XYZ file of C-alpha atoms in Angstrom:
725
model
C 199.577 29.513 120.009
C 203.099 29.320 119.132
C 202.189 29.074 114.943
C 204.724 31.444 113.328
C 201.875 33.348 111.481
C 200.746 33.826 107.791
C 202.431 32.047 105.076
C 204.932 34.099 103.451
C 205.833 34.555 99.450
C 209.423 35.208 98.594
C 211.498 35.393 95.705
C 214.285 32.629 95.391
C 217.376 33.647 97.282
C 215.508 35.889 99.668
C 215.318 35.420 103.065
C 212.809 35.775 105.912
C 213.098 35.616 109.501
C 211.306 32.390 111.027
C 210.082 32.852 114.957
C 207.725 31.434 117.161
C 204.962 33.757 118.378
C 204.225 34.714 121.852
C 207.458 32.820 122.990
C 208.215 31.376 126.384
C 212.137 31.952 126.711
C 212.573 29.076 128.781
C 210.852 26.725 126.523
C 212.431 24.573 123.362
C 211.740 25.368 119.578
C 212.816 23.391 116.776
C 212.617 23.986 112.977
C 212.727 21.602 110.263
C 211.801 21.622 106.647
C 208.854 19.446 106.242
C 208.047 19.596 102.496
C 210.100 20.959 99.831
C 210.524 21.139 95.797
C 212.520 18.075 94.562
C 215.464 19.762 93.843
C 215.849 22.199 96.814
C 218.596 21.953 99.240
C 217.361 24.318 101.422
C 217.516 24.277 105.193
C 216.654 26.090 108.552
C 218.702 26.872 111.293
C 219.084 25.287 114.848
C 218.294 28.363 116.645
C 214.540 29.126 117.948
C 214.697 32.134 115.889
C 215.916 31.049 112.459
C 216.057 32.369 108.715
C 214.845 30.775 105.716
C 215.991 31.146 102.109
C 214.236 29.363 99.674
C 216.709 28.335 96.880
C 214.250 26.898 93.755
C 210.698 28.177 93.067
C 207.872 26.010 94.610
C 205.972 25.594 97.757
C 207.628 24.824 100.961
C 206.203 23.331 104.250
C 208.374 24.480 107.394
C 207.746 22.528 110.701
C 207.914 24.349 114.120
C 208.161 21.953 116.977
C 206.841 24.211 119.844
C 205.263 23.306 123.536
C 201.727 23.707 122.077
C 201.893 22.037 118.840
C 203.576 20.767 115.846
C 202.743 23.675 113.341
C 203.309 24.126 109.860
C 203.844 27.358 107.677
C 203.667 27.844 104.206
C 206.554 29.350 102.190
C 205.415 30.276 98.198
C 208.431 30.888 96.281
C 208.771 32.373 92.813
C 211.657 32.147 90.549
C 213.946 35.287 90.253
C 217.676 36.164 90.147
C 218.364 37.666 93.635
C 220.959 40.159 92.308
C 218.247 41.437 89.925
C 214.979 41.325 92.274
C 213.818 44.140 94.243
C 215.370 43.332 97.739
C 213.768 46.457 99.385
C 210.425 45.436 98.546
C 211.447 42.164 100.675
C 211.505 41.655 104.469
C 213.144 43.549 107.164
C 215.459 40.808 107.602
C 216.376 41.592 103.989
C 216.999 45.076 104.794
C 219.242 45.017 107.823
C 221.014 41.829 105.917
C 222.194 43.857 102.788
C 223.329 46.765 105.123
C 225.803 45.421 106.779
C 227.826 48.503 107.401
C 224.642 49.987 108.840
C 225.296 53.035 105.930
C 223.129 55.894 106.309
C 219.995 55.802 104.258
C 218.874 58.949 102.331
C 216.112 60.586 102.473
C 215.462 60.995 98.830
C 217.731 57.743 97.779
C 216.360 56.137 94.401
C 216.251 52.297 94.890
C 217.296 51.005 91.717
C 214.973 48.875 89.648
C 215.481 47.083 86.698
C 212.565 46.763 84.024
C 208.887 46.931 85.152
C 207.934 46.751 88.758
C 205.700 44.641 90.579
C 202.071 44.017 89.625
C 199.230 44.804 92.283
C 196.091 42.670 93.872
C 193.073 42.889 95.752
C 191.144 40.099 97.487
C 187.379 40.319 98.373
C 184.891 37.902 99.140
C 181.151 36.815 98.899
C 178.766 34.202 99.886
C 176.399 33.209 96.885
C 174.509 30.366 96.397
C 176.358 26.891 95.247
C 176.870 25.922 91.592
C 176.018 22.421 90.660
C 178.804 19.536 90.878
C 179.248 19.387 86.886
C 180.106 23.200 87.154
C 182.690 23.181 89.338
C 186.600 23.066 88.898
C 188.988 21.532 90.105
C 191.848 23.097 91.569
C 195.037 23.078 89.221
C 197.591 23.592 91.758
C 199.577 26.447 93.154
C 202.079 27.283 90.887
C 202.636 30.799 89.742
C 201.296 30.759 86.132
C 198.781 28.087 86.662
C 196.528 30.776 88.518
C 195.752 27.911 90.969
C 194.887 27.701 94.530
C 195.470 24.912 97.141
C 193.254 21.577 97.752
C 191.208 19.492 95.523
C 187.578 20.161 94.490
C 184.999 19.283 96.788
C 181.773 17.035 97.150
C 178.626 18.313 96.295
C 175.378 19.356 98.263
C 176.529 22.414 99.927
C 173.621 24.980 99.766
C 176.047 27.863 99.742
C 179.639 28.652 99.416
C 182.090 31.562 100.113
C 183.823 33.072 96.779
C 187.312 34.468 97.246
C 188.169 36.571 94.064
C 191.156 38.356 93.384
C 191.793 41.272 91.268
C 195.001 41.533 89.759
C 196.199 44.919 88.254
C 199.201 45.221 86.173
C 202.204 47.787 87.038
C 201.202 51.180 85.242
C 204.460 50.559 83.322
C 203.747 47.682 82.329
C 202.646 46.453 78.807
C 200.644 43.451 80.091
C 197.079 43.210 80.750
C 195.095 42.075 83.758
C 194.341 38.925 81.670
C 197.871 38.086 81.352
C 198.699 38.103 85.213
C 198.509 34.620 87.273
C 197.179 34.291 90.632
C 198.481 32.204 93.417
C 195.949 31.426 96.899
C 197.575 30.171 99.883
C 194.767 29.438 102.810
C 196.334 30.309 105.985
C 198.379 27.505 107.992
C 197.096 28.410 111.294
C 193.148 27.970 109.944
C 194.278 24.698 108.840
C 195.295 23.527 111.699
C 192.829 25.078 114.026
C 189.769 23.055 112.139
C 191.639 19.731 111.845
C 192.123 20.141 115.716
C 188.645 20.666 116.436
C 187.685 17.700 114.427
C 186.130 19.456 111.360
C 186.739 19.389 107.654
C 190.065 20.563 106.494
C 189.248 23.590 104.261
C 191.728 22.883 101.840
C 190.296 19.305 100.822
C 186.986 21.359 100.138
C 188.539 24.242 97.778
C 188.257 24.614 94.202
C 189.362 27.527 91.761
C 187.578 28.854 88.881
C 189.033 28.306 84.983
C 190.672 31.503 85.188
C 192.368 31.172 88.612
C 190.809 34.243 90.101
C 188.929 32.770 92.583
C 188.615 30.008 95.253
C 185.117 28.565 96.144
C 184.571 27.379 99.478
C 181.337 25.590 100.534
C 180.028 27.442 103.641
C 179.976 24.757 105.510
C 183.619 24.182 105.331
C 184.416 27.142 106.321
C 186.130 27.209 110.237
C 185.336 29.714 112.737
C 187.911 32.100 110.656
C 189.492 31.347 107.399
C 192.277 33.501 105.917
C 193.089 33.503 102.457
C 196.194 35.331 101.212
C 196.914 35.825 97.416
C 199.676 37.561 94.853
C 199.287 38.306 91.337
C 202.288 37.457 89.431
C 203.582 39.140 86.039
C 205.974 37.786 83.756
C 207.276 40.467 80.882
C 208.177 39.324 77.625
C 211.859 38.026 78.527
C 212.014 39.004 82.003
C 211.783 37.320 85.248
C 208.553 37.209 86.744
C 207.575 39.827 89.372
C 205.403 38.934 92.170
C 203.191 41.653 93.929
C 202.494 42.506 97.632
C 199.992 40.072 98.952
C 196.716 40.917 100.122
C 194.530 38.885 102.403
C 190.872 38.493 103.443
C 189.174 36.673 106.282
C 185.908 35.057 106.220
C 184.497 34.523 110.027
C 181.733 32.622 110.873
C 179.384 34.683 113.200
C 175.343 33.878 114.205
C 172.787 35.228 112.130
C 171.443 37.155 115.265
C 174.612 38.570 116.115
C 175.368 39.661 112.647
C 171.667 41.483 112.753
C 172.444 42.916 116.017
C 176.048 44.263 115.425
C 176.265 47.854 114.843
C 176.507 48.809 111.171
C 180.136 50.377 111.720
C 181.541 46.971 113.405
C 180.738 44.997 110.221
C 183.032 45.059 107.189
C 180.595 44.167 104.665
C 176.731 43.468 106.217
C 175.915 41.717 102.830
C 178.213 38.685 103.242
C 175.528 36.563 104.838
C 174.719 32.951 103.568
C 171.652 32.918 101.286
C 168.204 31.608 102.203
C 168.723 27.904 102.931
C 171.935 27.953 104.735
C 170.610 27.902 107.948
C 172.322 29.190 111.000
C 175.123 30.378 108.905
C 176.054 33.712 108.478
C 179.926 35.329 107.691
C 181.344 38.464 108.153
C 184.334 39.531 105.972
C 187.918 41.332 107.264
C 190.202 42.717 104.444
C 193.142 41.901 106.800
C 195.470 44.280 105.103
C 192.941 47.542 104.279
C 193.759 50.675 106.730
C 191.264 51.641 109.553
C 188.126 52.798 107.740
C 188.816 56.138 109.922
C 191.828 56.820 107.925
C 189.996 57.836 104.785
C 189.333 61.345 106.387
C 192.302 61.327 109.389
C 194.464 64.129 109.457
C 197.525 63.824 111.795
C 199.186 66.539 114.074
C 202.488 65.761 115.671
C 203.807 66.939 118.838
C 207.394 67.094 119.955
C 206.265 66.556 123.531
C 209.168 68.344 125.589
C 209.205 71.941 123.912
C 205.252 71.833 122.670
C 204.042 73.551 125.799
C 205.655 76.031 128.458
C 205.767 73.921 131.352
C 207.397 73.056 134.502
C 208.978 70.002 135.260
C 206.572 66.709 135.491
C 203.683 69.214 134.071
C 203.805 68.501 130.245
C 201.112 66.013 130.134
C 198.827 68.590 132.002
C 199.958 71.645 129.777
C 199.541 69.428 126.315
C 196.116 68.498 127.382
C 195.236 72.083 128.135
C 195.841 72.922 124.430
C 194.019 70.031 123.338
C 190.769 72.155 122.315
C 193.322 74.548 120.333
C 194.620 71.852 118.458
C 191.168 70.040 117.846
C 190.045 73.630 116.455
C 192.453 73.600 113.935
C 190.388 70.665 112.591
C 192.811 67.978 112.839
C 191.868 64.559 114.631
C 194.599 62.356 115.205
C 197.380 63.177 117.949
C 200.956 61.600 117.155
C 203.069 62.171 120.480
C 206.646 61.791 120.251
C 208.045 59.148 122.997
C 206.398 59.434 126.214
C 208.568 56.916 128.055
C 211.169 56.889 130.492
C 214.663 58.305 128.747
C 218.205 59.126 129.295
C 217.598 62.733 129.414
C 218.081 63.512 126.008
C 215.082 65.658 124.511
C 214.224 63.840 121.637
C 213.309 60.968 123.997
C 214.010 58.022 122.029
C 216.444 56.764 124.141
C 214.485 54.558 126.294
C 215.539 53.414 129.806
C 212.132 52.370 130.936
C 209.594 50.747 128.231
C 206.975 50.227 131.098
C 206.355 53.729 132.554
C 206.383 57.747 131.343
C 209.054 59.927 132.088
C 209.181 62.029 135.002
C 209.892 65.149 133.239
C 206.433 65.176 131.497
C 204.383 63.780 134.148
C 203.229 60.720 135.539
C 200.687 57.731 134.559
C 197.894 59.315 135.564
C 198.675 62.250 133.796
C 199.271 60.653 130.210
C 196.312 58.851 130.699
C 194.303 61.923 131.327
C 195.950 63.463 128.572
C 194.547 60.846 126.074
C 191.034 60.961 127.562
C 191.058 64.651 126.815
C 191.860 63.932 123.198
C 189.581 61.239 123.107
C 186.748 64.068 124.468
C 187.497 66.199 121.632
C 187.196 63.466 118.967
C 191.151 63.038 118.486
C 192.612 59.470 118.453
C 196.259 59.722 120.073
C 199.119 57.326 118.450
C 201.813 56.180 120.617
C 205.556 56.288 119.195
C 206.848 52.839 119.719
C 210.618 52.185 119.729
C 211.362 48.386 118.933
C 214.805 48.592 117.481
C 216.948 49.745 120.448
C 217.475 50.571 124.093
C 219.171 53.535 125.385
C 222.715 52.744 126.589
C 221.729 53.688 129.810
C 219.283 50.678 129.739
C 219.861 48.491 132.795
C 220.374 45.799 130.467
C 222.849 47.093 128.354
C 224.835 49.032 131.014
C 225.274 44.885 132.747
C 225.945 43.744 129.000
C 228.621 46.150 128.197
C 230.601 45.576 131.443
C 230.426 41.964 131.669
C 230.898 39.462 128.483
C 229.014 36.817 130.389
C 225.812 38.938 131.208
C 222.692 37.247 130.901
C 221.721 40.519 129.252
C 224.792 40.099 126.339
C 222.530 38.156 123.725
C 219.826 40.688 123.800
C 222.086 43.262 121.652
C 223.750 43.232 118.700
C 227.603 43.463 118.916
C 230.301 44.664 116.382
C 233.456 42.793 116.062
C 235.129 46.227 118.051
C 233.154 45.102 121.063
C 230.943 47.941 120.549
C 226.928 47.649 120.082
C 225.412 47.735 116.966
C 223.779 50.795 115.954
C 223.059 52.920 112.724
C 224.356 56.245 111.670
C 227.365 56.159 114.239
C 224.518 57.003 117.044
C 226.231 57.055 120.131
C 223.753 56.902 122.640
C 221.890 53.648 121.715
C 222.051 49.899 121.586
C 220.503 47.670 118.611
C 218.328 45.040 120.403
C 218.733 41.571 118.987
C 215.399 39.998 117.814
C 216.619 36.668 117.089
C 216.589 36.254 121.183
C 213.263 35.187 122.871
C 213.772 37.334 125.761
C 213.672 40.520 123.608
C 210.795 39.405 121.337
C 208.782 38.431 124.929
C 209.666 42.113 126.461
C 208.531 43.976 123.428
C 205.510 41.861 123.367
C 204.744 42.769 126.763
C 205.251 46.394 126.138
C 202.984 46.279 123.005
C 200.111 44.901 125.622
C 201.138 47.566 128.152
C 200.322 50.767 125.618
C 197.985 49.313 123.018
C 194.965 49.180 125.009
C 195.084 52.783 126.201
C 195.794 54.644 122.509
C 194.336 54.104 118.983
C 197.590 53.170 117.090
C 201.431 52.959 117.084
C 203.976 55.071 115.050
C 206.437 52.966 114.487
C 209.942 54.371 114.935
C 212.602 53.001 112.959
C 210.513 50.116 111.044
C 212.902 49.720 108.516
C 215.703 47.837 111.384
C 213.109 45.259 112.532
C 212.613 42.222 111.258
C 209.398 41.556 109.328
C 208.292 38.563 111.594
C 207.849 41.161 114.909
C 206.077 43.437 112.846
C 203.626 40.452 111.493
C 203.117 39.613 114.992
C 202.501 42.936 116.139
C 199.896 43.325 113.923
C 197.788 40.289 114.635
C 197.963 40.893 118.507
C 196.167 44.199 118.136
C 194.257 43.949 115.443
C 192.806 40.647 116.831
C 191.527 42.927 119.581
C 191.136 46.171 117.700
C 190.822 45.854 113.872
C 190.581 49.890 113.917
C 193.921 49.660 115.429
C 196.572 51.903 113.201
C 199.560 51.185 112.515
C 202.184 53.356 110.769
C 205.945 52.840 109.716
C 208.688 55.200 109.467
C 210.233 53.151 106.713
C 212.753 55.697 104.757
C 212.468 55.217 102.169
C 209.370 53.357 101.887
C 208.934 49.737 101.202
C 206.162 48.178 99.583
C 206.550 44.692 101.453
C 206.049 46.665 104.419
C 202.195 46.742 103.643
C 201.775 42.850 103.624
C 200.446 42.196 106.853
C 202.507 44.822 108.900
C 201.566 48.406 108.219
C 198.652 50.396 107.385
C 200.321 53.936 106.713
C 203.960 54.686 105.255
C 205.802 57.583 105.811
C 205.827 58.826 102.288
C 209.457 60.189 102.277
C 209.163 60.322 98.640
C 207.000 63.083 98.250
C 208.214 64.912 100.992
C 211.841 65.241 99.069
C 210.025 65.719 96.049
C 208.372 68.810 97.781
C 212.137 69.840 99.316
C 213.212 69.954 95.395
C 210.147 72.146 94.125
C 210.562 74.766 97.153
C 214.179 75.172 96.252
C 213.294 75.469 92.578
C 215.641 72.321 91.478
C 212.309 70.254 90.144
C 209.288 71.508 88.210
C 206.052 71.588 90.452
C 204.377 69.096 88.318
C 207.125 66.519 89.353
C 204.963 66.071 93.065
C 202.981 63.932 90.814
C 205.470 61.628 89.636
C 206.192 61.088 93.399
C 202.427 60.068 94.011
C 202.350 58.094 90.922
C 205.789 55.864 92.164
C 203.858 54.602 94.796
C 201.758 52.163 92.345
C 205.184 51.920 89.889
C 207.088 50.477 92.714
C 204.529 47.879 94.025
C 202.061 49.436 96.601
C 198.640 48.041 96.447
C 195.878 50.789 95.897
C 194.779 50.417 99.273
C 197.889 51.318 101.115
C 197.784 54.660 103.414
C 200.276 57.190 103.166
C 201.156 59.956 105.498
C 202.299 63.083 103.820
C 204.043 65.648 105.762
C 206.536 68.866 104.619
C 208.360 68.991 108.116
C 208.696 66.882 111.398
C 210.870 66.814 114.824
C 213.889 65.278 112.284
C 213.956 68.053 109.471
C 214.307 71.854 109.261
C 211.416 73.715 108.970
C 210.443 73.817 105.506
C 209.879 77.920 105.320
C 213.482 78.106 106.717
C 214.899 76.488 103.664
C 211.922 77.352 100.898
C 210.623 80.370 101.853
C 207.068 81.567 102.931
C 204.961 81.314 99.323
C 206.632 77.613 99.010
C 205.594 76.254 102.438
C 202.258 77.499 101.749
C 201.828 75.888 98.574
C 203.799 72.527 99.754
C 201.061 72.461 103.154
C 198.359 72.510 100.602
C 199.740 70.240 98.615
C 199.721 67.464 101.335
C 195.945 68.423 102.007
C 194.926 67.874 98.553
C 196.991 65.127 97.152
C 196.054 61.629 97.893
C 197.098 60.771 101.414
C 196.900 61.114 105.311
C 198.230 64.998 105.828
C 200.391 65.901 108.872
C 200.831 69.070 110.519
C 203.993 69.104 112.891
C 203.112 71.584 115.982
C 203.919 75.099 114.773
C 203.795 74.562 111.275
C 200.254 75.939 111.757
C 201.530 79.261 113.076
C 204.928 79.864 111.228
C 207.531 78.217 113.553
C 210.950 78.294 112.106
C 212.837 76.315 114.657
C 212.414 72.503 114.456
C 212.688 71.457 118.034
C 212.568 74.825 119.884
C 209.672 75.968 122.219
C 206.741 76.617 120.249
C 206.209 80.421 120.227
C 202.998 80.484 120.697
C 202.682 83.941 121.797
C 204.023 85.047 118.344
C 201.608 82.790 116.217
C 201.283 84.362 112.519
C 197.426 84.389 112.715
C 197.034 84.068 108.738
C 199.066 81.117 108.779
C 196.807 78.924 110.867
C 193.832 80.580 109.513
C 195.389 79.006 106.190
C 195.621 76.088 107.604
C 192.180 75.637 108.981
C 190.986 76.566 105.206
C 192.712 74.018 104.200
C 191.553 71.406 106.720
C 187.840 72.531 106.619
C 188.028 72.048 102.803
C 189.285 68.554 102.678
C 187.086 67.643 105.335
C 184.054 68.887 103.319
C 185.215 66.954 99.783
C 185.927 63.434 100.475
C 187.649 63.864 96.626
C 190.456 65.246 98.200
C 191.219 62.316 100.654
C 193.050 59.060 100.336
C 190.260 57.311 98.249
C 189.651 60.180 95.609
C 191.338 59.742 92.502
C 194.227 61.490 90.977
C 194.262 62.537 87.257
C 196.689 64.925 85.457
C 195.196 67.615 83.521
C 196.477 70.409 80.807
C 197.225 73.762 81.944
C 198.841 76.852 80.923
C 200.703 79.391 82.860
C 201.138 82.328 80.536
C 201.185 86.221 80.204
C 198.898 86.596 77.557
C 199.010 84.531 74.273
C 198.516 80.782 74.970
C 200.711 79.627 72.204
C 203.722 80.938 73.770
C 205.987 79.119 76.173
C 207.664 81.602 78.209
C 210.536 81.443 80.547
C 209.025 83.857 82.771
C 204.945 84.487 82.311
C 204.480 87.401 84.665
C 206.828 88.941 87.150
C 208.225 86.065 89.561
C 206.105 83.562 88.257
C 207.759 80.839 86.337
C 205.807 78.024 84.578
C 207.489 75.078 86.637
C 205.983 77.070 89.835
C 202.724 75.581 89.106
C 200.985 72.136 88.560
C 196.849 71.623 88.217
C 195.613 68.497 88.874
C 192.023 66.857 88.833
C 190.616 64.566 92.149
C 187.357 62.962 91.923
C 185.199 60.274 93.720
C 182.350 59.634 91.687
C 180.231 62.217 93.802
C 181.888 65.074 92.631
C 185.451 66.432 90.451
C 187.636 69.053 91.745
C 190.445 70.861 89.901
C 193.363 71.640 92.307
C 195.990 74.290 91.393
C 199.286 74.863 93.068
C 201.305 77.702 92.878
C 204.800 78.032 94.880
C 205.960 80.839 93.368
C 206.131 84.197 95.759
C 203.356 85.929 93.450
C 199.963 85.067 92.235
C 199.513 83.054 89.036
C 197.031 83.363 86.378
C 196.508 79.386 85.249
C 194.329 78.205 82.552
C 193.597 74.511 82.585
C 191.383 72.573 79.904
C 188.623 71.297 82.044
C 185.474 73.403 82.487
C 185.263 74.628 86.020
C 183.302 77.159 88.373
C 184.557 80.573 89.267
C 184.572 80.013 92.978
C 187.527 78.936 95.015
C 186.201 76.615 97.558
C 189.166 76.948 100.035
C 188.542 80.890 100.233
C 184.916 80.683 99.328
C 185.660 83.671 97.169
C 185.599 84.322 93.294
C 189.211 83.486 91.735
C 188.741 83.144 87.941
C 189.608 86.112 85.705
C 189.469 86.513 81.982
C 192.766 87.695 79.780
C 192.564 90.232 77.052
C 191.928 87.180 75.190
C 189.128 86.097 76.912
C 190.488 83.246 77.981
C 189.792 82.454 81.835
C 192.489 81.902 83.948
C 192.504 80.961 87.676
C 194.247 83.073 90.210
C 195.888 81.137 92.659
C 198.213 82.663 95.379
C 199.214 79.156 96.645
C 196.492 77.090 96.539
C 192.762 77.077 94.574
C 190.462 74.459 94.365
C 187.320 74.870 92.130
C 184.438 72.178 91.021
C 184.110 70.900 87.823
C 180.538 70.755 86.601
C 178.509 68.032 86.502
C 178.039 65.984 83.228
């Protein structure tokens, strides 16, 4: 099906790329504006892959004439001044277009934000007994501020109905209440198209909304095989332009009752989502389309830089890595990220790819790679494939032909500068940016996905910020339709909230990375790591977004080299105790100092490995430390004696800014975590009552000072329980 995918939610003046899905490069595709607000003059281009920029608020319907059918795509535009809008929260196309000179993006760069940031929203669905006709409200339209969805009120007689509810949440910096937020729903055009093609009732004609605009009601018998509903929350601060959330989406899928009863409980997102008695033969399950895979709630990632991880002869790296899988698994990690394994140009990092369909000869052959993946699976580990979609190596056969010959059939598959040199970023001389507006390129990359996705458990997507959002949306639907639990993780620096809208599950948290470096250098107080966590919601990430937490990787200087052993121990503990998915870069767990050097396994610092084993075991035993545990600030004091003093130096080399304390809780238990980045043991009094045993070491950690005040003694980290209420 060539339909361009889910509806888009844009600010006026913001561009998005439009592309037919699963394209045939030899076919013809034609776009048009089928419907638009009366004052709009917006148009689409004549190319198969084009861009659309709404110019006034309202609903647009864009038509795509494709070989399989004529398709319609809904675009919902909201009023905003493009200059003042947070463009970084928009599409990949906008990111590329605003950076025409390919200027370098700083890891720690702060995006300018004017006023209060975006609200958030979550969609859920249930099946309930249908209300009487007199209790059903007609739809109020889909305009922001009206709170409406699509379609008109339905007729009566249904015994059950599906309810899609939106839970909007104001931005943490906002003065608005949740009741002040509007909600806009859009039913997925693909499901409408399929229902009508099958002779079924148009689900939009069956919709109604509640008075508060927070829910859509759909008669159960009007739900097609799959009905996807997308929604955003809209906030308008007094005197300011409206802000629109990252969209959330939910799918309601029809299934036979017998199938639902027989399905394994782990495969059913909500086993209670079945039609009430009387709705004979109707049963449904729901899928929260932007929810990260369930297994990521307790995942721990281990990155392997494949060419220096193991001492191996030419062509034997895969086998050598497989031999070390038991040792990796014993550490306590459960997800293996391998840097690129494909045929490359000879540079050691492997990101300059010349053959996207076969593994690199210097690592082994295809059978060796598949055996490595199987070995990881046998030890309970998932495997992530490093997927490069932005560029090829300049040694790739396409580029070699295109560079020599301006008339080459491959010429349009790359971006070109006016100088005649290929488009690239950071003045990288060995790669050439692909032209994602070319159907041959899109077809090629989709074939690459189909080649490798069935072998692994997820993709780590390189330079995700540089690839248009239309491609990532297609990738997501393509892999998730086969395996809902397939993980998609983006390398987008700095992170972009909009990339959680039908694109990625987990995002590189370069903000936390940078802040941990600042703390380790002594440039910022330890408490600032909590500010980095808070920033996720402040810039608009939904609460269900996942984040990869790390202190080093193959691109960065080892943390201990820059900040010292003591700070490195605390920073590593921070990634294990703050809400997110922690990552260990190979060698980090043994005190490795070289970034990409061969791992010095024979000189491992066993005390460092033991510390990571304890941390990972503690996190596994206490879900409150995971992504879904709440994070709260607590009062604490680092002092030498008098609790009222505010010393510059509390004791020896301990400064109050070296320490931070916080609470993690999940309803089952509440934990107090204290991190100490200083080179000496700190004594820290915290406001909440707590136990006296450190869950990481299993040893008592509480002492009383001369005044009888209890203090937690902490080297790099201590985790203690709060008493049950």
